[in-house]
Structures are given as structure tokens and as C-alpha cells.
XYZ file of C-alpha atoms in Angstrom:
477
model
C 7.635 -26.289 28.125
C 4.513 -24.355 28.281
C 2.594 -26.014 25.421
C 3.553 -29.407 26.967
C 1.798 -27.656 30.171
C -1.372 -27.320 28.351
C -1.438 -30.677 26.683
C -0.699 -32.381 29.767
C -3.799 -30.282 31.633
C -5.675 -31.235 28.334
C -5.379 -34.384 29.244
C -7.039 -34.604 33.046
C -10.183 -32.354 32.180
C -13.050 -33.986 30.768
C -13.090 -35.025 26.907
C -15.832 -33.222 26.235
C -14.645 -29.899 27.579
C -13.571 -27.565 24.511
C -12.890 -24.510 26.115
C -8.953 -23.050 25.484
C -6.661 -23.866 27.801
C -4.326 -20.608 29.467
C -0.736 -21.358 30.901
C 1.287 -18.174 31.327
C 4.401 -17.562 33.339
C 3.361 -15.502 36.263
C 5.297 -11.832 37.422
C 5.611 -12.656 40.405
C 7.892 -15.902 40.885
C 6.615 -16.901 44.213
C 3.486 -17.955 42.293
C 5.565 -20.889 40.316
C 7.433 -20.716 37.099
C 3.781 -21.350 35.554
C -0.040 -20.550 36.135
C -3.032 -21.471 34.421
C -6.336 -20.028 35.066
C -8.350 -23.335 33.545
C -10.471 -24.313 37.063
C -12.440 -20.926 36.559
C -13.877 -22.090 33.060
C -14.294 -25.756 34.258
C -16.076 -24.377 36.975
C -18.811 -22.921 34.897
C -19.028 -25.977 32.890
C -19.451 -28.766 35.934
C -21.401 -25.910 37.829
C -18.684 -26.057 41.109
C -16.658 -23.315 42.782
C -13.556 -23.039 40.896
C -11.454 -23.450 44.557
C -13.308 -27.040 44.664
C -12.138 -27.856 40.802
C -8.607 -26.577 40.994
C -8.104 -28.707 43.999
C -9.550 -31.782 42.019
C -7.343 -31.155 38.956
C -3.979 -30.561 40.961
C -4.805 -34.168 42.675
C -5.542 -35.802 39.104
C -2.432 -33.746 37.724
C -0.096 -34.955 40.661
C -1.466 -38.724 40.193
C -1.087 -38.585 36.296
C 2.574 -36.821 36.710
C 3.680 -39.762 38.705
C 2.417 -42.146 36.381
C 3.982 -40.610 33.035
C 7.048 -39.785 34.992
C 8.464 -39.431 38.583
C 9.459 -35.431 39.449
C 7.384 -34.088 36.563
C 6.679 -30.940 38.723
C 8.208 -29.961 42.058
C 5.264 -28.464 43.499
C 1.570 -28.095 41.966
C -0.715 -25.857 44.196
C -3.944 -24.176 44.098
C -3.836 -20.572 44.658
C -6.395 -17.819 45.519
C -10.296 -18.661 44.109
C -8.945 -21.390 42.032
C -5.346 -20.414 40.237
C -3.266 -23.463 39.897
C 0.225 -22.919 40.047
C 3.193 -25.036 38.607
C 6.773 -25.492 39.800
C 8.798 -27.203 36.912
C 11.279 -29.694 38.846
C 15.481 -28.803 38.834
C 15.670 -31.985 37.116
C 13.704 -31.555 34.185
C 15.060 -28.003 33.411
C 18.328 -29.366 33.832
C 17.800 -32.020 31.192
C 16.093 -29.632 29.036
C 19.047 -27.228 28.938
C 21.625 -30.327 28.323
C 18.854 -30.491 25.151
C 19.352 -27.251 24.146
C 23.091 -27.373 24.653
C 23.340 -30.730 22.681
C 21.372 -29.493 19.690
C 22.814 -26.441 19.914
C 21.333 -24.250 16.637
C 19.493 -27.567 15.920
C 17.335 -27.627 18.820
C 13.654 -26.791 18.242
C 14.029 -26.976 14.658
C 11.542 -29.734 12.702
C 10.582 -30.613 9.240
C 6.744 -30.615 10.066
C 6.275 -28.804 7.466
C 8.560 -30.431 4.613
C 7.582 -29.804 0.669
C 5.344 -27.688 2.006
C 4.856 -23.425 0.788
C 3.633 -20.855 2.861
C 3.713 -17.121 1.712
C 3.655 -14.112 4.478
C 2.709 -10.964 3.571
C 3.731 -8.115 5.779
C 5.241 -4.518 6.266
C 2.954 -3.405 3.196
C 3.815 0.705 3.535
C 2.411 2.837 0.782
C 4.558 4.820 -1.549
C 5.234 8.942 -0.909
C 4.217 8.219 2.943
C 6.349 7.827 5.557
C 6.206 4.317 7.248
C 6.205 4.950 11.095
C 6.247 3.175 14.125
C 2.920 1.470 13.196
C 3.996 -0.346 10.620
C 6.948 -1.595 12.639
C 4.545 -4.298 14.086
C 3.466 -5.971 10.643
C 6.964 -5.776 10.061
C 8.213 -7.294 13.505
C 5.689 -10.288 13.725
C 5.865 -10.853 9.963
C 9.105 -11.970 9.980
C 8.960 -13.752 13.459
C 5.966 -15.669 11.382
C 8.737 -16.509 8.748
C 11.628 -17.542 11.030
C 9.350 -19.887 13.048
C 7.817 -21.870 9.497
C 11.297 -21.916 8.407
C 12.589 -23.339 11.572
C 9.412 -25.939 10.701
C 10.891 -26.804 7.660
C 8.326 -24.584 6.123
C 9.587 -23.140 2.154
C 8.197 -20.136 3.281
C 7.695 -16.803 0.940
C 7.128 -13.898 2.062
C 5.912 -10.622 0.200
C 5.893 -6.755 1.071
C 3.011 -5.852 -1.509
C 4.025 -1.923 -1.318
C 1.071 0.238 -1.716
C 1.697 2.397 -5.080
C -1.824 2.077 -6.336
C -4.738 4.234 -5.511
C -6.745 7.125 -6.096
C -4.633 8.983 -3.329
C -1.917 8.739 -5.910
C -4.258 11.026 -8.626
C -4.503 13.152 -5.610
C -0.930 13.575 -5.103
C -0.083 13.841 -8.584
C -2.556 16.962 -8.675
C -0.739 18.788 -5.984
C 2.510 18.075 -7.634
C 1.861 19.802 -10.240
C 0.735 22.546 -8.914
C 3.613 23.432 -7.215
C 6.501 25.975 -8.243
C 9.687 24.401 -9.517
C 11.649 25.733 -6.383
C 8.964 24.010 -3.866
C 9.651 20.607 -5.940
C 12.962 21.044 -5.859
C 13.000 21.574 -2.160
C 10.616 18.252 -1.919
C 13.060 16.446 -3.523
C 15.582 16.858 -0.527
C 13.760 14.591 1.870
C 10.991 12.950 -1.080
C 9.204 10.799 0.997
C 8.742 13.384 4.183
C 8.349 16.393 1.532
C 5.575 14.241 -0.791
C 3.935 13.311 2.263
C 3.318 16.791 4.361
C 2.069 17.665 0.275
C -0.162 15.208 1.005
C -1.126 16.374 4.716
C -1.835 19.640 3.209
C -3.808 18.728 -0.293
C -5.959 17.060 2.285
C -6.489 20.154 4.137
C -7.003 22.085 0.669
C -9.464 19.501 -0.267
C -11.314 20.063 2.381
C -12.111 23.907 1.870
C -12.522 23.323 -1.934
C -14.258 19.750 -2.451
C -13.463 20.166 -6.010
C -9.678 19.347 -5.634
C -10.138 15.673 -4.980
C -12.222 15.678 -8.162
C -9.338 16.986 -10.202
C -7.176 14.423 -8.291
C -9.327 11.697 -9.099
C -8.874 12.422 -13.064
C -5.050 12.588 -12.370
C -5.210 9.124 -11.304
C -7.896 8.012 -14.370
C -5.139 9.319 -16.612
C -2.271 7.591 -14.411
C -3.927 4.602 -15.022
C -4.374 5.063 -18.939
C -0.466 4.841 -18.745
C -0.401 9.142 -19.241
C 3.549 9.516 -20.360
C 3.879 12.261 -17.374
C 1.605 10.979 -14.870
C 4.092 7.741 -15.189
C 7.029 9.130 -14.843
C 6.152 11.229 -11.929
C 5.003 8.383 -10.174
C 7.562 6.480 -10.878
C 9.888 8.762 -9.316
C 7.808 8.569 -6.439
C 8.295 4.718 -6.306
C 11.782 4.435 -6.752
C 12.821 7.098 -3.824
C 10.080 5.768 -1.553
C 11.803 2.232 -2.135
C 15.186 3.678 -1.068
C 13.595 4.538 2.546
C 11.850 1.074 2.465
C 14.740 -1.127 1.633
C 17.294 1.298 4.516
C 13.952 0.512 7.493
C 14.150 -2.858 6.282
C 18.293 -3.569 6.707
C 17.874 -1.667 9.749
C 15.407 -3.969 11.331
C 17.157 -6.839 10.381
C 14.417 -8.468 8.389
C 15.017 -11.410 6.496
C 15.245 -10.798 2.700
C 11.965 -10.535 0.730
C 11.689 -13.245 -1.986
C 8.933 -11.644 -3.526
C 8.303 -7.495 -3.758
C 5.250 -7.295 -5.583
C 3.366 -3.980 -5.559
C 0.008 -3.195 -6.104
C 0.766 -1.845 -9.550
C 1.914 -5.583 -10.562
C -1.595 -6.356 -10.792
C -2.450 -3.173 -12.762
C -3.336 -5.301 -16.261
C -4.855 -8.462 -14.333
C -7.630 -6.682 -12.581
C -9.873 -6.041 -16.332
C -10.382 -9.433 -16.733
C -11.263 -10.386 -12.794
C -13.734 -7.634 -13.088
C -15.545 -8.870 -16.721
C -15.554 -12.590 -15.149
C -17.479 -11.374 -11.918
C -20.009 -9.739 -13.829
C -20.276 -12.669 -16.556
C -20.775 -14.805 -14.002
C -23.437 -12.473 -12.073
C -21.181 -12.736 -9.031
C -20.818 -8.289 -9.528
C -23.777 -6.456 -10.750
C -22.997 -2.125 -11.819
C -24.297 0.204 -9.427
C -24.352 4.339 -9.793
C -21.413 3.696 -12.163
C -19.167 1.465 -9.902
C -19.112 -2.364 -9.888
C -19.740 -3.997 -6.980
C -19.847 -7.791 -5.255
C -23.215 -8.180 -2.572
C -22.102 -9.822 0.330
C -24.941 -8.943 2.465
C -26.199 -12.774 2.881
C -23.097 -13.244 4.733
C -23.394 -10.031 6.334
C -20.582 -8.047 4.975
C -22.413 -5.431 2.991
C -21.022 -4.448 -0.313
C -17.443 -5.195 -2.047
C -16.643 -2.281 -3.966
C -14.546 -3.428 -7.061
C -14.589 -0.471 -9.141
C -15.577 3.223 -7.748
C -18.311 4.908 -9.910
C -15.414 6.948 -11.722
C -13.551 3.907 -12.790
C -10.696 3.439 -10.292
C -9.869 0.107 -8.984
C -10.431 -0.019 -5.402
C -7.769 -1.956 -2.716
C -10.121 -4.504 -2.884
C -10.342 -5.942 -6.645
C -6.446 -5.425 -6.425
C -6.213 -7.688 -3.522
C -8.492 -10.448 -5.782
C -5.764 -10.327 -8.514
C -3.034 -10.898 -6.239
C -4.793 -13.680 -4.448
C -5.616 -14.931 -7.960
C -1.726 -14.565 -9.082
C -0.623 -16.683 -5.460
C -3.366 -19.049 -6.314
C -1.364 -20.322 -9.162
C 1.423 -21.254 -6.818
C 0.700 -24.293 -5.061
C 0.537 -22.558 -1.627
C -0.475 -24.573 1.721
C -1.052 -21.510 3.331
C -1.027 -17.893 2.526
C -0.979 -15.494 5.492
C -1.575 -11.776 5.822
C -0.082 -9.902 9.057
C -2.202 -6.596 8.874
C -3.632 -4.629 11.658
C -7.264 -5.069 13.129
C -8.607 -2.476 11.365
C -8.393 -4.136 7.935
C -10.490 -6.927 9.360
C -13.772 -6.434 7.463
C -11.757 -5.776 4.268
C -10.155 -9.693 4.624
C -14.029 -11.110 5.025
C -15.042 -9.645 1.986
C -11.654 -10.545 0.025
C -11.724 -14.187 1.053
C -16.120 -14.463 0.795
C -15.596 -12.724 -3.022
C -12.634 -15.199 -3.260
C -14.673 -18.391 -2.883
C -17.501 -16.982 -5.198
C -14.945 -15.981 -7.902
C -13.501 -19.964 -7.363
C -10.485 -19.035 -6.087
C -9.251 -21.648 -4.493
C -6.942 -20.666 -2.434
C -9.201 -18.022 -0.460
C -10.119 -20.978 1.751
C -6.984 -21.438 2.318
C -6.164 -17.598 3.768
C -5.871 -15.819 6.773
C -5.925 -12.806 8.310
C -3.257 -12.714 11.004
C -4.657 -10.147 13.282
C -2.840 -7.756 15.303
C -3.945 -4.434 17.604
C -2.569 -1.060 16.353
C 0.332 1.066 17.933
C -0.529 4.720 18.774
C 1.335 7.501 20.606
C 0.629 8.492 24.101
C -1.495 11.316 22.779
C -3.873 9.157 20.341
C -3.789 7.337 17.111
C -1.405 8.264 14.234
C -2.741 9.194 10.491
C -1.013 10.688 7.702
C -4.250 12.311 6.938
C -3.728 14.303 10.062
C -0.114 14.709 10.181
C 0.688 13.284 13.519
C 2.902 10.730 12.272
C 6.365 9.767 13.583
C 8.778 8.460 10.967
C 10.091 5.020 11.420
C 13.663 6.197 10.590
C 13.216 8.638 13.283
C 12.512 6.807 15.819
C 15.261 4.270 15.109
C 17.872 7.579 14.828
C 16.812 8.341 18.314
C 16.488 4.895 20.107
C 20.363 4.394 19.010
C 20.708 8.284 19.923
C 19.826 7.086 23.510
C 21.735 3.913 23.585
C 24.647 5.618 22.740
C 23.978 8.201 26.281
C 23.551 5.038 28.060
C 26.605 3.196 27.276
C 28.429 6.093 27.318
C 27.205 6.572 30.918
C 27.510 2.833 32.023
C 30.670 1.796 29.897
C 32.615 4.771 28.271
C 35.409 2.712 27.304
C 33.264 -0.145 25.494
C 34.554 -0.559 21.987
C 32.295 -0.221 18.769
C 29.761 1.849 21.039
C 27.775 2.829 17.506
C 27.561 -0.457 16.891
C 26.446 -1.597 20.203
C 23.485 1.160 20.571
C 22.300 0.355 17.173
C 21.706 -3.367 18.234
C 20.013 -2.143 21.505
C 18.085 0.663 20.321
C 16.881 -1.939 17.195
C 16.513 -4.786 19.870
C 14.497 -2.558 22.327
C 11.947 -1.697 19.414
C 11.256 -5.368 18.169
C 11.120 -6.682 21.781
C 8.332 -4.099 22.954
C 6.452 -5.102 20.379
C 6.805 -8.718 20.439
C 6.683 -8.828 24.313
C 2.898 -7.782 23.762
C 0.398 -10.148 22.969
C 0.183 -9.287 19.072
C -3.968 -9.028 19.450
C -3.519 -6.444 21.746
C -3.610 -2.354 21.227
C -0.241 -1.043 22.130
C 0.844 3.049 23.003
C 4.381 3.134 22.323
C 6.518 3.973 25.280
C 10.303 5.138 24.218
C 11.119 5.070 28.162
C 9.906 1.479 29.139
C 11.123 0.599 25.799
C 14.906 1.443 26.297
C 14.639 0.874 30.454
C 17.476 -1.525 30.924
C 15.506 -3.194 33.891
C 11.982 -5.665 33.666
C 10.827 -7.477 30.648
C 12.550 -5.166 28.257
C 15.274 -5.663 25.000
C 17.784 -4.432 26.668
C 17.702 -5.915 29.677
C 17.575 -9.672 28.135
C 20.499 -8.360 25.831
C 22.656 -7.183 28.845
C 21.731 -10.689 30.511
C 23.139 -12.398 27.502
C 25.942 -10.570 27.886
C 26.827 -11.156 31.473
C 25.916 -14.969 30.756
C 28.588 -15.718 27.632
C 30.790 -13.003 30.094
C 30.330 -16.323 32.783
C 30.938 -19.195 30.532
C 33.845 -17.301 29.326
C 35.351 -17.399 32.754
C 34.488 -21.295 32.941
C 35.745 -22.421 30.317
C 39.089 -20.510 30.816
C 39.116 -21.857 34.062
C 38.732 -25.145 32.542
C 35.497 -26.264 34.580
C 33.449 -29.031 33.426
C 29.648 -28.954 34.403
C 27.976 -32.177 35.240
């Protein structure tokens, strides 16, 4: 309903007006089921008080509503400087709801995007960290990306691309080893906590004794010369940090992965990228590392290789594009935070000069970062909040809830695991996904406003009501 809001205000402004068009559904309902803020942008443009154009649009929209169809809109009014509010007639919502019921699971569903491949990549956590509330959001819209192409008829892929790669790993290794066998023992109780707080505090050691992240940097130099014990340590690192993955994964109830390509995947790919960039004179070697100028389209320098040999997140980006490239995509989508934005200029602008085709064809789905009330989260710093732990204790919560409003409710574990899971994805989704977000346990549980739980206890009393109808044997008309 909204977007056919917008195209039918699209089409009473002037053609050659290009500005966006705004239709939101207002807080407060007196102000109509929807508002648009359009007249205040006109306004600019045909150099008029927006009151004056808002009042001019709402008699175009009331004379075009008539002609395309009698009862469009109940009421259409200009409020305050120039907002122009919409009341969506009984009638229309009532055949739109005899839609929805006819179509059932149907309804909304197309095949727009028929033969056609997409691939999503999101919820990309690193291995021997633990994911946290954070990553929850690539995770969350990621997968609302995928249900929606798929509802399009979209053959859509998606792909976690786990972070196992790096020179943080050399630096992790290094610590490892230097630990007694009783303190990796005791690591290997909780793995991905205990090999992160090692990583918290090598950081720390680092920074009194610089030398330590040299040492860690030839751990990883030797990791990636396939060293027999580097391997298998890291591989041990992989495999229990993909147990915590795949349990945050079931838990959120994201649709299976097709693809779960690491980093690593791209491990014996990334030689031959490298020698055809500076072949072609597209990378030049600078103070030992190898690097791509981008600084006529004003994004500096693309480090491909550091000056000590290790591949950098970039060049293993360009090998996975490379491998995707290969697969006939139409689209291929990454859902990473805002932060990474200069990283996806200079992967797609290296892309195109390496004649990759499908960097033109890429896109960095932006979204804002989620911190806690007291700042941003970093592993570096060791303020993080574990994923898993949060879940434990929004289902911890539910549970005192229920318990409270309905002691005698059946499968109450189950229940508070669906609201505690339901009140995490819906505070994140309920935000624009553009938007910074502080996460807020409280508002997110609160069983009143625009919250999770709320819409799931309104579901609830709603089947409860066509329960009683239909036993009752009423027919609605």
C-alpha cells in the first residue's frame, strides 16, 4: 500500500521533479494511516511555501483519485507547514485483506525475478572471536534480503564468508603457544570466549612490547606456507568456532547457507590475481607491499599485499569476487556495516580495472552499527557481549514474563525462546537499516509499542478470535 502511495504522488508532481518521494505511517493515528513530507521539497523546487503546494497537490491528488477510482482515500488533508496526510478508505483495506486471505501464502509472492541468480553475503564473523550483538544485524537483514528475492522468484545464494584469514591469526597463534598446557587446556572449555580474551590480552601485551606483533606476524607467514603445526592449530580454531556459528545461526532461525566459503578458500587463488595486476601495471611494489593507486578516483591506495607478504582483506575479497564472477550472477550483494564502506569502493574500482566483470554489478548494502548504551563494542578492547549471551538472557526474561502473565501456559521454554529470538530480530529490523542503533534489552522485550513481542502477542489474540468464529460458525461478508 505504501509504495502504491508514492507512485500515485509520483504521478501529480511535475515530470521533471527527481527528488525521492517519503510516505511513512505516522505515530500518531489521528494524523492518517499515511504521511508524506513531499510539498516541503517541491516547495524549494517551484520556489512556494510548502502550505501553498501541499494544498495544490491534495486538490490534484483528490481529482486524479476520482478519476482512477471512486473512494481511493477517505480523507486527504494538509497538515501543519505543508504535511499531507492520507486516510486509506474501509473499502479498499477491506478488499485488500479478502487479497491476502484469498492468496493466502501466495499473496505478495512474484516471479519478477525468474532464471535469474542473486548471491547475499552476510553474518561474515571471524574465527576465535566471539560474534555479538553487532553482527546480529548483517545477520537479521541478510536473510530478510534473501526471503524477499526468493519471494521474487529470485534463485538466490547466499554466503557467510567466515573470517579465518589474517595476520590477527599469526598473532593468535603466537600467544598460543606461549601458553602453559594447563592455561590451554582451560581455553579449551569455552574455545571461542577463552581464544578471544587471549586475544584481548596479546593486544594489551603488544602494546607494552611492540615486538610481539612482529613475532605474530611470522606465525602467520609460516601459517600461510602451510607450517604442519601452525595448520593444525588453526584448524582447531576453525572447527570449534564453527560449532558456535552454526548453534547462533539455528537459533536465529536463518535460512540455510548454500554456500560457506571462508576466506581461506581463496588462499591458492590470490598468487595469480596479484602477478596479473602487476603484469598488467594495474599494482606497482611499494616499501615491500603491493599495492593498486586509486587516487584518480579518490580512494587512496588498495593495499594487496602488506610489505611482509601477508595478503590483506582486500586482495582476498578480489579472489572471491573473481570466483562469483564465474557464476552467472545478476546481482551480488554484500550486507556489511558502514564502516566497511571505503573498503567496497576500492574492491569494486580495483574490480573493474582487473576486468572483473561482475564488480559493476556489486553492491554494498549499507547498514549503521549497533553499540551498547555505554559506546561502541571491539574485541580489541574487550567490551564485547556474546551473541549467545544475549539470546540466553532475552529467553531468560521471557520465561519471568510468561511466568508472571501466564504460569500455566504450556511449552513456556519454547514460547520465551520464540519471543526473546523475535524481540531481537524485530528491534533491529524495526530501525531503518542506515541508521546507528544502541541496543536497548528493555524496549526490546517491552510487550507494549512497536516491539516483537507485542506484534507476537497480537497474533496471538487475533488466531485466539478467529478461533472463536469459526467455532461459532460465523461467516464474514
Amino acid at each position: 500500500m505504501k509504495f502504491q502511495i508514492e507512485e500515485f504522488i509520483r504521478s501529480v508532481l511535475p515530470r521533471d521533479f527527481e527528488r525521492s518521494i517519503s510516505v511513512s505511517a505516522p505515530d500518531v493515528r489521528s494524523h492518517g494511516d499515511y504521511s508524506t513530507n513531499v510539498a516541503f521539497a517541491l516547495a524549494k523546487y517551484l520556489k512556494k511555501s510548502p502550505r501553498e503546494v501541499a494544498e495544490e497537490l491534495v486538490l490534484k491528488i483528490k481529482e486524479q483519485g476520482l478519476r482512477i477510482r471512486e473512494n481511493l482515500f477517505s480523507r486527504v488533508e494538509v497538515d501543519g507547514g505543508g504535511f499531507i496526510n492520507f486516510w486509506v478508505s474501509e473499502e479498499v483495506l477491506f478488499e485488500r485483506l479478502q487479497e491476502v486471505l484469498r492468496k493466502s501464502k501466495k499473496w505478495g509472492r512474484e516471479d519478477a525475478g525468474k532464471s535469474k541468480k542473486i548471491r547475499v553475503e552476510y553474518f561474515q564473523p571471524n574465527v576465535a572471536k566471539v560474534p555479538h550483538v553487532g553482527h546480529m544485524r548483517s545477520a537479521v537483514i541478510g536473510d530478510a534480503l534473501k526471503r524477499i528475492f526468493l519471494s521474487q522468484g529470485y534463485k538466490t545464494v547466499s554466503d557467510t564468508h567466515i573470517g579465518d584469514w589474517g595476520t590477527q591469526f599469526g598473532i593468535l597463534l603466537y600467544a598460543w603457544k606461549g601458553l602453559l598446557e594447563e592455561e590451554q587446556e582451560e581455553i579449551k572449555k569455552n574455545p571461542v570466549r577463552g581464544l578471544n580474551d587471549l586475544y584481548v590480552a596479546e593486544g594489551k601485551n603488544i602494546e607494552a612490547d611492540p615486538e610481539r606483533r612482529e613475532r605474530g606476524k611470522g606465525e602467520f607467514a609460516k601459517l600461510e606456507r602451510g607450517d604442519k603445526e601452525n595448520r593444525e592449530i588453526w584448524k582447531w580454531m576453525v572447527r570449534v568456532s564453527m560449532i558456535e556459528f552454526q548453534e547462533i545461526m539455528s537459533r536465529l532461525g536463518l535460512l540455510n547457507f548454500e554456500e560457506e566459503r571462508p576466506e581461506s578458500v581463496y588462499e591458492n587463488a590470490m598468487p595469480s590475481l596479484v602477478s596479473r595486476a602487476l603484469k598488467r601495471g594495474i599494482a606497482l611494489k611499494k616499501d615491500g607491499a603491493v599495492i593498486v593507486g586509486l587516487e584518480d578516483a579518490g580512494l587512496g591506495e588498495a593495499v594487496l599485499l602488506k610489505s611482509d607478504g601477508a595478503s590483506t582483506y582486500l586482495l582476498r575479497d578480489l579472489a572471491t569476487l573473481e570466483y562469483w564472477d564465474k557464476k552467472k550472477l545478476e546481482k551480488n550483494l554484500y550486507v556489511v556495516d558502514v564502516r566497511q564502506s571505503h573498503h567496497f569502493q576500492q574492491l569494486f574500482e580495483a574490480g573493474k580495472r582487473l576486468e572483473i566483470p561482475l564488480a559493476v554489478k556489486s553492491e554494498h548494502v549499507v547498514f549503521g552499527f549497533m553499540s551498547l548504551p555505554e559506546g561502541a563494542m571491539s574485541t580489541r578492547k574487550g567490551n564485547v557481549i556474546g551473541l549467545l549471551d544475549i539470546l540466553d538472557e532475552m529467553e531468560i526474561r521471557a520465561l519471568e514474563v510468561i511466568e508472571k502473565k501466564n504460569p500455566k501456559l504450556k511449552n513456556k521454554e519454547k514460547v520465551a525462546r520464540a519471543v526473546g529470538v523475535g524481540a531481537l530480530k524485530y528491534f533491529d529490523l524495526s530501525h531503518h537499516p542506515k541508521s546507528n542503533i544502541v541496543f536497548d534489552k528493555e524496549k526490546a522485550l517491552s510487550f507494549e509499542g512497536n516491539t516483537g513481542p507485542y506484534l507476537q502477542y497480537a497474533y496471538v489474540r487475533l488466531r485466539s478470535v478467529l478461533r472463536k468464529v469459526i467455532s461459532c460458525k460465523l461467516k464474514v461478508k
